[in-house]
Tab-separated table of C-alpha atoms and ligand atoms in Angstrom:
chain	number	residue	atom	x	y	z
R	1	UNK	CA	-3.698	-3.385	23.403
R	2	UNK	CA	-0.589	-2.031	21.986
R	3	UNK	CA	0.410	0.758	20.250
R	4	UNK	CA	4.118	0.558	18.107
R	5	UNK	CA	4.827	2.691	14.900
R	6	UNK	CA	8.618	2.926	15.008
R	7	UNK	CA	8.875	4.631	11.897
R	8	UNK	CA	10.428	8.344	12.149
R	9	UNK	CA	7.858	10.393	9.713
R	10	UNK	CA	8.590	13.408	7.927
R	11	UNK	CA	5.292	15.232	6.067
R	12	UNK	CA	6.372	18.584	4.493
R	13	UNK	CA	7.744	20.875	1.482
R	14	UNK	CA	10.827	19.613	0.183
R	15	UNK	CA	11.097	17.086	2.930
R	16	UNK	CA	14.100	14.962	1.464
R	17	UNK	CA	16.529	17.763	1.751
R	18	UNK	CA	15.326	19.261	4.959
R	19	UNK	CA	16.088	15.514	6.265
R	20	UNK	CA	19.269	14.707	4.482
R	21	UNK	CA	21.068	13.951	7.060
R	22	UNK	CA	18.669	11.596	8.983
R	23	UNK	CA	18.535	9.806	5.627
R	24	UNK	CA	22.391	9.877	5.060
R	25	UNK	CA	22.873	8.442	8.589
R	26	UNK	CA	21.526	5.256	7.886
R	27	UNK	CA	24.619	4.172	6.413
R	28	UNK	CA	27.472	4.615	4.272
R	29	UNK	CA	26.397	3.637	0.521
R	30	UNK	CA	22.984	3.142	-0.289
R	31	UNK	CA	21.204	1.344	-2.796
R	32	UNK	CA	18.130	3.328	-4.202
R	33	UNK	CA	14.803	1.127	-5.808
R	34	UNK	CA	12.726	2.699	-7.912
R	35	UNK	CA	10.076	2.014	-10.778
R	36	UNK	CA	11.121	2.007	-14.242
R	37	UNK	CA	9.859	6.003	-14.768
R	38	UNK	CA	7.790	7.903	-12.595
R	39	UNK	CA	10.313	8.769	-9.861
R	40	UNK	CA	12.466	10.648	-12.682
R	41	UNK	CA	9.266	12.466	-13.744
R	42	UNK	CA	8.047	13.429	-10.177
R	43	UNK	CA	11.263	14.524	-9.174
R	44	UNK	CA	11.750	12.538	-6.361
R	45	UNK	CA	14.653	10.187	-7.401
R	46	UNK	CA	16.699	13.730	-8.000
R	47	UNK	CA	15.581	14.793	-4.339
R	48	UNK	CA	17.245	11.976	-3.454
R	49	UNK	CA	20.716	11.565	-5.439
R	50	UNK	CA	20.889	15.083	-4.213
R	51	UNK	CA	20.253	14.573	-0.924
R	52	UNK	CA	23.148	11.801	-0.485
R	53	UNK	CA	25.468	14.139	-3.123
R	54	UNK	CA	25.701	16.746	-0.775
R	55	UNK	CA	26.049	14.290	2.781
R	56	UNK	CA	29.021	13.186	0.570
R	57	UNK	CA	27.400	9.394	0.637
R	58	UNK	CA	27.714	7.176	-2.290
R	59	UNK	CA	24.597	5.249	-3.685
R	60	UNK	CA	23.825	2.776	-6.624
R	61	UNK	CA	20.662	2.552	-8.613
R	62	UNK	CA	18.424	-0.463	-9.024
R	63	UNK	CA	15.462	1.274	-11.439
R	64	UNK	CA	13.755	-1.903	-12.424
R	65	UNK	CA	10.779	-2.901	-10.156
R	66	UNK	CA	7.752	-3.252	-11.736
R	67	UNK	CA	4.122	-2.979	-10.607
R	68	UNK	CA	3.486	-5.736	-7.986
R	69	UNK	CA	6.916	-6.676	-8.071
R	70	UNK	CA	8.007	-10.542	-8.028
R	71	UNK	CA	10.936	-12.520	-6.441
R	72	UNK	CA	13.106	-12.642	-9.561
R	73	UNK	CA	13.176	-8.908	-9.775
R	74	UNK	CA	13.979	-8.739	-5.800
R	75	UNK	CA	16.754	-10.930	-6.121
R	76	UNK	CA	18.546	-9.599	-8.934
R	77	UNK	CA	18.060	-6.094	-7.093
R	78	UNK	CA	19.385	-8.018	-4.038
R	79	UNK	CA	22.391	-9.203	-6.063
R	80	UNK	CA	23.015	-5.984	-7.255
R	81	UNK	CA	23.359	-4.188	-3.653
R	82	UNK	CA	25.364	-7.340	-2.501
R	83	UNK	CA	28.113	-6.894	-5.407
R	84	UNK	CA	28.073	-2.712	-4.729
R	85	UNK	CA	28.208	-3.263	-0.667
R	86	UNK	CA	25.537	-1.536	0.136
R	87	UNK	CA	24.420	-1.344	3.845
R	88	UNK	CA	21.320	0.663	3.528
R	89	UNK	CA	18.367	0.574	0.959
R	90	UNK	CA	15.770	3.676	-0.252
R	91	UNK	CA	12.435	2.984	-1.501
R	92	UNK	CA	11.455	5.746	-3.925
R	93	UNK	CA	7.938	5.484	-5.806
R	94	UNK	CA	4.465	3.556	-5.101
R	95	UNK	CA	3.883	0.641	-3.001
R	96	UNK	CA	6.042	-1.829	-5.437
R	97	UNK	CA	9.046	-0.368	-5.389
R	98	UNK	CA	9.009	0.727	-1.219
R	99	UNK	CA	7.422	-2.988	-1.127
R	100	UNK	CA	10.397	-4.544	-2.873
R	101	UNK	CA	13.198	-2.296	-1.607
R	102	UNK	CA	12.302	-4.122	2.462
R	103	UNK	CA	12.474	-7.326	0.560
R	104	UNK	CA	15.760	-6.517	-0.793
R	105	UNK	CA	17.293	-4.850	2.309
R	106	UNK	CA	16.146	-8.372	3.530
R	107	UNK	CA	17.784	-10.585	0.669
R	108	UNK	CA	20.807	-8.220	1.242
R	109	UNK	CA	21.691	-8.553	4.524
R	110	UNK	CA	21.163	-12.360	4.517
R	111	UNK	CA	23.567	-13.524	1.760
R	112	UNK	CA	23.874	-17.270	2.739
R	113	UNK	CA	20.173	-17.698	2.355
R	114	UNK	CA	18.042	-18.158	-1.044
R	115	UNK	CA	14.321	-16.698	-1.561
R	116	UNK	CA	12.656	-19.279	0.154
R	117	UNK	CA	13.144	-17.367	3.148
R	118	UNK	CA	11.237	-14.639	2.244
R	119	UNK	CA	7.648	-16.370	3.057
R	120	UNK	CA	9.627	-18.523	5.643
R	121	UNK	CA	8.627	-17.643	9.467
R	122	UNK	CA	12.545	-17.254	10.801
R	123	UNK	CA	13.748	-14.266	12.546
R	124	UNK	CA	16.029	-12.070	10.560
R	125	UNK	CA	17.242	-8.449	10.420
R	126	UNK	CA	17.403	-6.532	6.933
R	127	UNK	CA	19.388	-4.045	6.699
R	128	UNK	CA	18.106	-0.109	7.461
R	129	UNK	CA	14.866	1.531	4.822
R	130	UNK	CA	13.694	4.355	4.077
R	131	UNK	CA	10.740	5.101	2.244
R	132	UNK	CA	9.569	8.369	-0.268
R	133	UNK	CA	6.489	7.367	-1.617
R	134	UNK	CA	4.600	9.229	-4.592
R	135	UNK	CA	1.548	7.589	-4.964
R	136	UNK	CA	-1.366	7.834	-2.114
R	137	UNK	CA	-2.331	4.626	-1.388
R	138	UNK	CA	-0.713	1.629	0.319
R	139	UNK	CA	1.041	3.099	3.300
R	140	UNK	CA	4.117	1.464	2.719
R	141	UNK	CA	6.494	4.033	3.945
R	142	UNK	CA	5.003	3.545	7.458
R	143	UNK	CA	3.910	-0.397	7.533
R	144	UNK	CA	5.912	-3.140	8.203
R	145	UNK	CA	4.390	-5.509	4.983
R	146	UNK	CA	5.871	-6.138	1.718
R	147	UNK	CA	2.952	-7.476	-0.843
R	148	UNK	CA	5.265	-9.561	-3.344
R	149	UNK	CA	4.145	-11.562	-6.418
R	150	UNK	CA	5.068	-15.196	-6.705
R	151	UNK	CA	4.917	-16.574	-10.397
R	152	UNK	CA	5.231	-19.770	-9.123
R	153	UNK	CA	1.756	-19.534	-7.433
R	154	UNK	CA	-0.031	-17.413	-10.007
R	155	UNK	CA	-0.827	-14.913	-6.772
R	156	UNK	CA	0.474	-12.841	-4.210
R	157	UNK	CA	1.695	-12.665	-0.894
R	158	UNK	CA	2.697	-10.974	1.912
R	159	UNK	CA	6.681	-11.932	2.876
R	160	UNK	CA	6.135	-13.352	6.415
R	161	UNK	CA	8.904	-10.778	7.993
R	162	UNK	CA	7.614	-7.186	9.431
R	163	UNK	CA	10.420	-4.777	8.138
R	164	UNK	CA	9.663	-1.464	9.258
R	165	UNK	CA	11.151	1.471	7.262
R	166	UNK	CA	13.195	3.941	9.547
R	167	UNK	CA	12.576	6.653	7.899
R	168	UNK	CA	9.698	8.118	5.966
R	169	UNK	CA	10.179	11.450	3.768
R	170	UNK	CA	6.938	12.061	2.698
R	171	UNK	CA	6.449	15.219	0.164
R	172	UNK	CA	2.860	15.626	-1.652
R	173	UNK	CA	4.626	17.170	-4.883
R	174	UNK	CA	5.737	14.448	-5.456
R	175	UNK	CA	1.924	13.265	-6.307
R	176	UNK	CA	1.400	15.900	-8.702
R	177	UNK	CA	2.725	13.823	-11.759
R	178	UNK	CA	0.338	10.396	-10.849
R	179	UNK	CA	-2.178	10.839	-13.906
R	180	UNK	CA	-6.103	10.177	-13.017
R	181	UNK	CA	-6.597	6.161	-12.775
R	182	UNK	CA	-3.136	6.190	-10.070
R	183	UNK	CA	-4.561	9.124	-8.077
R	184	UNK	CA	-7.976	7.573	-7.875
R	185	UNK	CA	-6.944	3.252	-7.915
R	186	UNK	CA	-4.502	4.462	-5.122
R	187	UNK	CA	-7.191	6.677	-3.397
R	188	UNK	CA	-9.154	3.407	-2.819
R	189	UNK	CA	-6.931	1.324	-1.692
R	190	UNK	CA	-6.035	3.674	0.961
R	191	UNK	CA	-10.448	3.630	1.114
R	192	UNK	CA	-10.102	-0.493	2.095
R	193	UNK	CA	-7.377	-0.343	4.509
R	194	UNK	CA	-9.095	2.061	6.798
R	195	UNK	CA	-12.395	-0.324	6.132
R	196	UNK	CA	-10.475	-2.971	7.031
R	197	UNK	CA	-8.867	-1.974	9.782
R	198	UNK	CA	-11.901	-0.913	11.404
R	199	UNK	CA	-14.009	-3.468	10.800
R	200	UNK	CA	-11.529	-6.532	11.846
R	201	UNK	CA	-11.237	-8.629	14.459
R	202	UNK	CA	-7.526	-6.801	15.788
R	203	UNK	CA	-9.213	-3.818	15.842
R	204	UNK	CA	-10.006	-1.652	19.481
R	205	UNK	CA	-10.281	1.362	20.219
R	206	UNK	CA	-6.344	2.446	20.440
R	207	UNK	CA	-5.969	1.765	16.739
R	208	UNK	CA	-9.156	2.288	15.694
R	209	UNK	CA	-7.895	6.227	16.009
R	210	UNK	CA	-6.442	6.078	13.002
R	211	UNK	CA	-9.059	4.338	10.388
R	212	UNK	CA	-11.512	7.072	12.285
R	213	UNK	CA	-9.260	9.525	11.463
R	214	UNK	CA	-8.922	8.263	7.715
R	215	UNK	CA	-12.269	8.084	7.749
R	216	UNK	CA	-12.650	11.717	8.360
R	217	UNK	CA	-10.179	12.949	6.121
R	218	UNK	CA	-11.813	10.356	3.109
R	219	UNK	CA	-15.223	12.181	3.907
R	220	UNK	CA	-12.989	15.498	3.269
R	221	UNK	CA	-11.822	14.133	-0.158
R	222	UNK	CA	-14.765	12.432	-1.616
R	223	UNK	CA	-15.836	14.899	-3.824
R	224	UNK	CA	-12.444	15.914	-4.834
R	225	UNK	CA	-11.982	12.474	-6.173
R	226	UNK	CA	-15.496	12.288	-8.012
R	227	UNK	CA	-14.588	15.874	-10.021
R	228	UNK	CA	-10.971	13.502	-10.840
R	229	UNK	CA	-13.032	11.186	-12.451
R	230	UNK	CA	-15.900	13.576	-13.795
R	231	UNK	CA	-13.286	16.044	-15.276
R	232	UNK	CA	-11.821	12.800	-16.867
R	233	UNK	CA	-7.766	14.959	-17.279
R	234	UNK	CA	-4.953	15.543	-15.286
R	235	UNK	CA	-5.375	15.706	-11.386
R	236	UNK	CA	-3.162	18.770	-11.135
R	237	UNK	CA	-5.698	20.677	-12.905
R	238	UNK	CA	-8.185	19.689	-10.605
R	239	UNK	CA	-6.659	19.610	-7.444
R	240	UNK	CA	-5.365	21.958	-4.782
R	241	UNK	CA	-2.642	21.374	-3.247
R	242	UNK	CA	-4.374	21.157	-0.386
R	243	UNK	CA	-5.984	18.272	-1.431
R	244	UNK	CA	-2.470	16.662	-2.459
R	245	UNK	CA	-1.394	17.153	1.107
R	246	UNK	CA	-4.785	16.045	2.351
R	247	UNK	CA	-4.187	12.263	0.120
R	248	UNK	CA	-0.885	11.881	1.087
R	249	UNK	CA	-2.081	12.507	4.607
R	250	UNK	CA	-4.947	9.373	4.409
R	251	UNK	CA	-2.969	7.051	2.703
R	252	UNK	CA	-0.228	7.695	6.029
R	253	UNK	CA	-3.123	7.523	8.595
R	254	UNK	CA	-4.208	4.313	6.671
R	255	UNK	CA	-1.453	2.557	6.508
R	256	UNK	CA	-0.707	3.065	10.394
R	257	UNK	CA	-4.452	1.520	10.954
R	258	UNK	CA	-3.309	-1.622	8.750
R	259	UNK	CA	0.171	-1.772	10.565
R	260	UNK	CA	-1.970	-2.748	13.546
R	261	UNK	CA	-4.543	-4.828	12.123
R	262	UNK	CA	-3.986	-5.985	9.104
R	263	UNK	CA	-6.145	-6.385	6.162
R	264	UNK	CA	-8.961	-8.776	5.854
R	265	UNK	CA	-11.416	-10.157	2.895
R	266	UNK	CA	-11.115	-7.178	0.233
R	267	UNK	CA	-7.073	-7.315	-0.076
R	268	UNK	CA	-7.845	-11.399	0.224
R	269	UNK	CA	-9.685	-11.257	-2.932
R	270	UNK	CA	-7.712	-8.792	-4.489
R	271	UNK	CA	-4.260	-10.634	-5.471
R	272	UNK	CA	-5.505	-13.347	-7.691
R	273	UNK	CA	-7.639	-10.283	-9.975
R	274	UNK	CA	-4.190	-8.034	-10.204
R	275	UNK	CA	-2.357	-11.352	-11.311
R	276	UNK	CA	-5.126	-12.808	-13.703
R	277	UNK	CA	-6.434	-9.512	-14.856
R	278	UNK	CA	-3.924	-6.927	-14.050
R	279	UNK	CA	-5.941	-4.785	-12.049
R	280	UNK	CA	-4.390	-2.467	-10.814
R	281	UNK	CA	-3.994	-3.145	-6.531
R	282	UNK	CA	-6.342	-0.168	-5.008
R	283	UNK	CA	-9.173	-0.695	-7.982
R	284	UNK	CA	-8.836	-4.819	-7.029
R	285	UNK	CA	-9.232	-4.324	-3.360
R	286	UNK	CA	-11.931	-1.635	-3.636
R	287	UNK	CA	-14.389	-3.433	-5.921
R	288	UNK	CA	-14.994	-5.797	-2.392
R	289	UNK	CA	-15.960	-3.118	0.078
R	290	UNK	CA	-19.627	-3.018	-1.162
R	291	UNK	CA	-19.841	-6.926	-0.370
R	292	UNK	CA	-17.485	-6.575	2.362
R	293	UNK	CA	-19.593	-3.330	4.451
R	294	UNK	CA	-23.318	-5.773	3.002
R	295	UNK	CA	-21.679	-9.116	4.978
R	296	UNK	CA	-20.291	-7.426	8.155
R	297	UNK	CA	-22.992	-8.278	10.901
R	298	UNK	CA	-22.586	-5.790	13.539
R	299	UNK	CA	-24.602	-3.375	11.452
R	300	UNK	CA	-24.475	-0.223	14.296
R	301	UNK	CA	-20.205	-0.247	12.987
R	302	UNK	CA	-21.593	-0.338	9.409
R	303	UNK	CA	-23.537	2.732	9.890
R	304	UNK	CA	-20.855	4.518	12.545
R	305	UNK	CA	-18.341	3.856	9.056
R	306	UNK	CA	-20.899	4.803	6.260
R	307	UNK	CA	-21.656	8.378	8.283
R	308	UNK	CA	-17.895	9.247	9.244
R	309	UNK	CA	-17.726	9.004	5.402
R	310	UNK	CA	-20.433	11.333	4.730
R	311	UNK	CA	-23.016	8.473	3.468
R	312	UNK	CA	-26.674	8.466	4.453
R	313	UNK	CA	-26.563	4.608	2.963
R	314	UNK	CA	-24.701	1.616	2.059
R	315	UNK	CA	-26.479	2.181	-1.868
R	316	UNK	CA	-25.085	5.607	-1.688
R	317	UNK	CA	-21.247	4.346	-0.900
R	318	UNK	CA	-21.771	1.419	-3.488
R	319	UNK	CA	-23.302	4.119	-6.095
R	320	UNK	CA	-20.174	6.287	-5.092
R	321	UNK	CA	-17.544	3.446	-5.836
R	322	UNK	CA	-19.480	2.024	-9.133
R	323	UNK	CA	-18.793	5.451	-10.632
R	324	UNK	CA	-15.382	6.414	-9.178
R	325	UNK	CA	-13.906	3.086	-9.853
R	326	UNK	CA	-16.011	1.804	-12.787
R	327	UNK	CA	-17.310	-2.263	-13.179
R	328	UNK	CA	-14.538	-5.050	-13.380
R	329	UNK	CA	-16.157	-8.172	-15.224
R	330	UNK	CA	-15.116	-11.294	-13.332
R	331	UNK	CA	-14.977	-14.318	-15.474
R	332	UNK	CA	-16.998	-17.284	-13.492
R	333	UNK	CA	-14.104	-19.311	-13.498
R	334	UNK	CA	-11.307	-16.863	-12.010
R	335	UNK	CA	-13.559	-16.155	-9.581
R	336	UNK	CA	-15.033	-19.771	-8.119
R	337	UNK	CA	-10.982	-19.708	-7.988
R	338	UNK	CA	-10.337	-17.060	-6.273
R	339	UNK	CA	-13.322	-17.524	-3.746
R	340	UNK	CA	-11.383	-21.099	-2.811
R	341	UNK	CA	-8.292	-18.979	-2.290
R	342	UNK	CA	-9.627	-16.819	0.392
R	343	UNK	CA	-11.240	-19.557	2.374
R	344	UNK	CA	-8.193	-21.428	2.488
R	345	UNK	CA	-6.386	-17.958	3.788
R	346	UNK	CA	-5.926	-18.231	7.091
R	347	UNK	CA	-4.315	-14.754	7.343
R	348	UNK	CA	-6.758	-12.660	5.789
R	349	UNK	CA	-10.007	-14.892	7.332
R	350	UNK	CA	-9.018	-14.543	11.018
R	351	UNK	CA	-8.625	-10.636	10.464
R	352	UNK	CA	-12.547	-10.813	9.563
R	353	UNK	CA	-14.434	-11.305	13.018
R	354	UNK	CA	-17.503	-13.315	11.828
R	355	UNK	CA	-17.624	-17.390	10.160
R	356	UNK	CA	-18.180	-16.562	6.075
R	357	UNK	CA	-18.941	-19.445	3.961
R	358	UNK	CA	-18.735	-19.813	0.230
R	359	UNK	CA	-22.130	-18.572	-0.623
R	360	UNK	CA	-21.893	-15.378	1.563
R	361	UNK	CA	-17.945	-14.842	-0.679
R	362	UNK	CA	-20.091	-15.225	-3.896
R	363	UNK	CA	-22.197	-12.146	-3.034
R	364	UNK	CA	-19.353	-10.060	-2.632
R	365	UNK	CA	-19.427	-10.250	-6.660
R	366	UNK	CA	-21.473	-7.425	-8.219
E	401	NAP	P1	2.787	1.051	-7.919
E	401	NAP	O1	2.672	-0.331	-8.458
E	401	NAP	O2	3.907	1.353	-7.021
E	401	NAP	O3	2.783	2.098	-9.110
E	401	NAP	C1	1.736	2.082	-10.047
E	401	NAP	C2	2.084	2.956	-11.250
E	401	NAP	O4	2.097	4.318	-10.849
E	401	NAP	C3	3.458	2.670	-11.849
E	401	NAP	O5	3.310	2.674	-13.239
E	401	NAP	C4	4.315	3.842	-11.381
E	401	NAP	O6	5.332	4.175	-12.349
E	401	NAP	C5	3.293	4.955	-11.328
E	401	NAP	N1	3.586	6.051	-10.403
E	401	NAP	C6	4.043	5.997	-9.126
E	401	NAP	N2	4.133	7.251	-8.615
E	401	NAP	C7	3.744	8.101	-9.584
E	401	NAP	C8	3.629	9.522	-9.670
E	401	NAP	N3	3.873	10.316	-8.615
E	401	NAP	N4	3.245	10.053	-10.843
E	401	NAP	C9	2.956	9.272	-11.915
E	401	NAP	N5	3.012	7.924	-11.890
E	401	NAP	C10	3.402	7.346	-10.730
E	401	NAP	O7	1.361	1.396	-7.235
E	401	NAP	P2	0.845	1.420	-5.741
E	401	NAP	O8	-0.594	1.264	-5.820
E	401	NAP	O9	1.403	2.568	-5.001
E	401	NAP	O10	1.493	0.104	-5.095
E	401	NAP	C11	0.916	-1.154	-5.304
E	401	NAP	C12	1.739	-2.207	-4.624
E	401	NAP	O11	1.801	-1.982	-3.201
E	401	NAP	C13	1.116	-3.583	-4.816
E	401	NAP	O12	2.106	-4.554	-5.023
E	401	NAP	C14	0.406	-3.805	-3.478
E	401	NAP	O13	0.195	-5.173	-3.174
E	401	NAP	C15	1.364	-3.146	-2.513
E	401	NAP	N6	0.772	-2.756	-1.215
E	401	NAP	C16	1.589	-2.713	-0.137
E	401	NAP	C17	1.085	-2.371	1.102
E	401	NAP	C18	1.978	-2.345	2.297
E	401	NAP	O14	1.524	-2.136	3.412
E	401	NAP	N7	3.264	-2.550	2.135
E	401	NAP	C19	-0.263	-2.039	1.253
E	401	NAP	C20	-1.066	-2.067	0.114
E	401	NAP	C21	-0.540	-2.412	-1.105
E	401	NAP	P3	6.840	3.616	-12.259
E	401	NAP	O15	6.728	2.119	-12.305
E	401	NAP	O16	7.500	4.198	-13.438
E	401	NAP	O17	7.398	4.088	-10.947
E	402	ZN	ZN1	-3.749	-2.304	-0.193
């Protein structure tokens, strides 16, 4: 059993100034990576220019990564911090842009090679990330993954190098902004990686601490989310900021559970719906966790999961996740497809402890 989460976490108020210098010490000029507009809205890209402004260290902007962000868009970012001479790289936003800034920090510090080396299995260093997320939901600021999309395979993948962010400046304001389908799509995916992680073959009872505590803090948040989607408006409205702190919180814990474990079927079936269909990542994954929790065979687990998350049944989760995430309809032939996909995935089946055939995959269709 082993136990590693080098990543130096910061959860608080105004965390990116109380930490400038931590953040300014990972280098001399940085290059920051951020979506196209949220980070401007939120407030956290300012955080951050101010941040390095006052620690006197320069920094360049690459504010072009879109949702599930692809190869092209990493290497042109990669290009961009090569040319400026960058030697440190900030993630600022949801899992796409912290995703694509450790691909970049990769790309940068790696000039002779091309992108093929991203999904290649040879040891290399990137240079030094950090990571201010503002969406609840993939972890990224504390795993060592980047989820990338590959045109050229009409899917996507993890890169096969584990690029841990140094630093994570975490700050639940920042959340505040993320409108009601974000909060809750993001919610969910946070949901499957502590499902996941629990119920996978890596899992034992060192790092199942921290899907048990997600799973705790989820049963804390349940209803909050429900009144998101019942009040149909604008999460601030709705929320404390309690229960800000409290989602930012779970989506951490999460993503240290999946740092140890990985993910299994769910995020398997996911990647060919978000390319195909666009659906968004956390809605994708979650749609699977009925089917997932219904084909798991060590049943007493089941249960132990179902009541940490305050559920009497497995048709009282599914009922809860119908209405919180609404139906996704599955054309036949995207998803005999995408059933093919995952049982040639070696890296998502061995995560899942138990043999599953096509005709047990089917079911996890609703
Ligand atoms: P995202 O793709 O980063 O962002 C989704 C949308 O939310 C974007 O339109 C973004 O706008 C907006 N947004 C972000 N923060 C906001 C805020 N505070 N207020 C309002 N809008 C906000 O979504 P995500 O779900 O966080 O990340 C998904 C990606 O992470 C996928 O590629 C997935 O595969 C990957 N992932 C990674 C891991 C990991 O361990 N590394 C785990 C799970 C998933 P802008 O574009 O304008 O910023
Ligand atoms: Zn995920």
């Amino acid at each position: 059993m082993q136990i590693y989460m080098p990543t130096n976490i910061y959860s608080e108020r105004n965390c990116v100034r109380n930490h400038k210098r931590e953040l300014a010490s990972l280098g001399k000029k940085a290059l920051l990576v951020t979506g196209k507009h949220s980070s401007r809205r939120n407030g956290s890209l300012e955080d951050v220019e101010t941040a390095l402004q006052e620690e006197k260290v320069p920094f360049v902007l690459f504010d072009g990564i879109e949702e599930n962000p692809s190869v092209e868009t990493v290497m042109r970012a990669a290009e961009l911090g090569r040319e400026e001479q960058v030697d440190f790289v900030v993630g600022i936003g949801g899992g796409s842009p912290m995703d694509a800034a450790k691909a970049i920090a990769l790309m940068i510090a790696n000039p002779q090679e091309d992108e093929r080396i991203l999904f290649a299995p040879k040891e290399l260093q990137a240079l030094p990330t950090a990571a201010v997320p503002t969406t609840a939901g993939t972890g990224s600021e504390v795993t060592p993954y980047a989820i990338l999309t590959l045109h050229s395979h009409k899917t996507k993948q993890s890169i096969s190098h584990k690029i841990y962010p140094r630093l994570a400046l975490i700050d639940s304001r920042y959340l505040k902004t993320a409108d009601q389908e974000t909060l809750i799509n993001t919610a969910v995916d946070a949901l499957s990686h502590v499902l996941e992680s629990y119920l996978n073959t890596n899992a034992n009872s060192y790092n199942r601490m921290y899907s048990e505590k997600g799973l705790s803090l989820f049963a804390e948040l349940r209803e909050e989310l429900m009144m998101c989607r019942r009040q149909n408006g604008n999460p601030a409205a709705v929320l404390s900021d309690q229960a800000f702190e409290r989602l930012m919180q779970f989506a951490v814990t999460a993503g240290m559970a999946i740092t140890h474990t990985g993910t299994s079927i769910p995020h398997g079936l996911s990647y060919p719906l978000t390319y195909e269909m666009q659906v968004p990542h956390g809605k994708a994954a979650g749609i699977f966790l009925p089917g997932f929790l219904a084909s798991y065979q060590r049943k007493e687990e089941v249960l132990s999961v179902l009541k940490r998350m305050g559920f009497a049944s497995l048709e009282a989760f599914t009922a809860y996740l119908d209405e919180l995430l609404g139906k996704v309809e599955i054309p036949e032939g995207l998803w005999i497809e995408d059933v093919k996909a995952v049982l040639s995935n070696q890296a998502k089946l061995k995560n899942y402890p138990f043999e599953i055939g096509r005709e047990a995959l089917y079911a996890f269709r609703r």
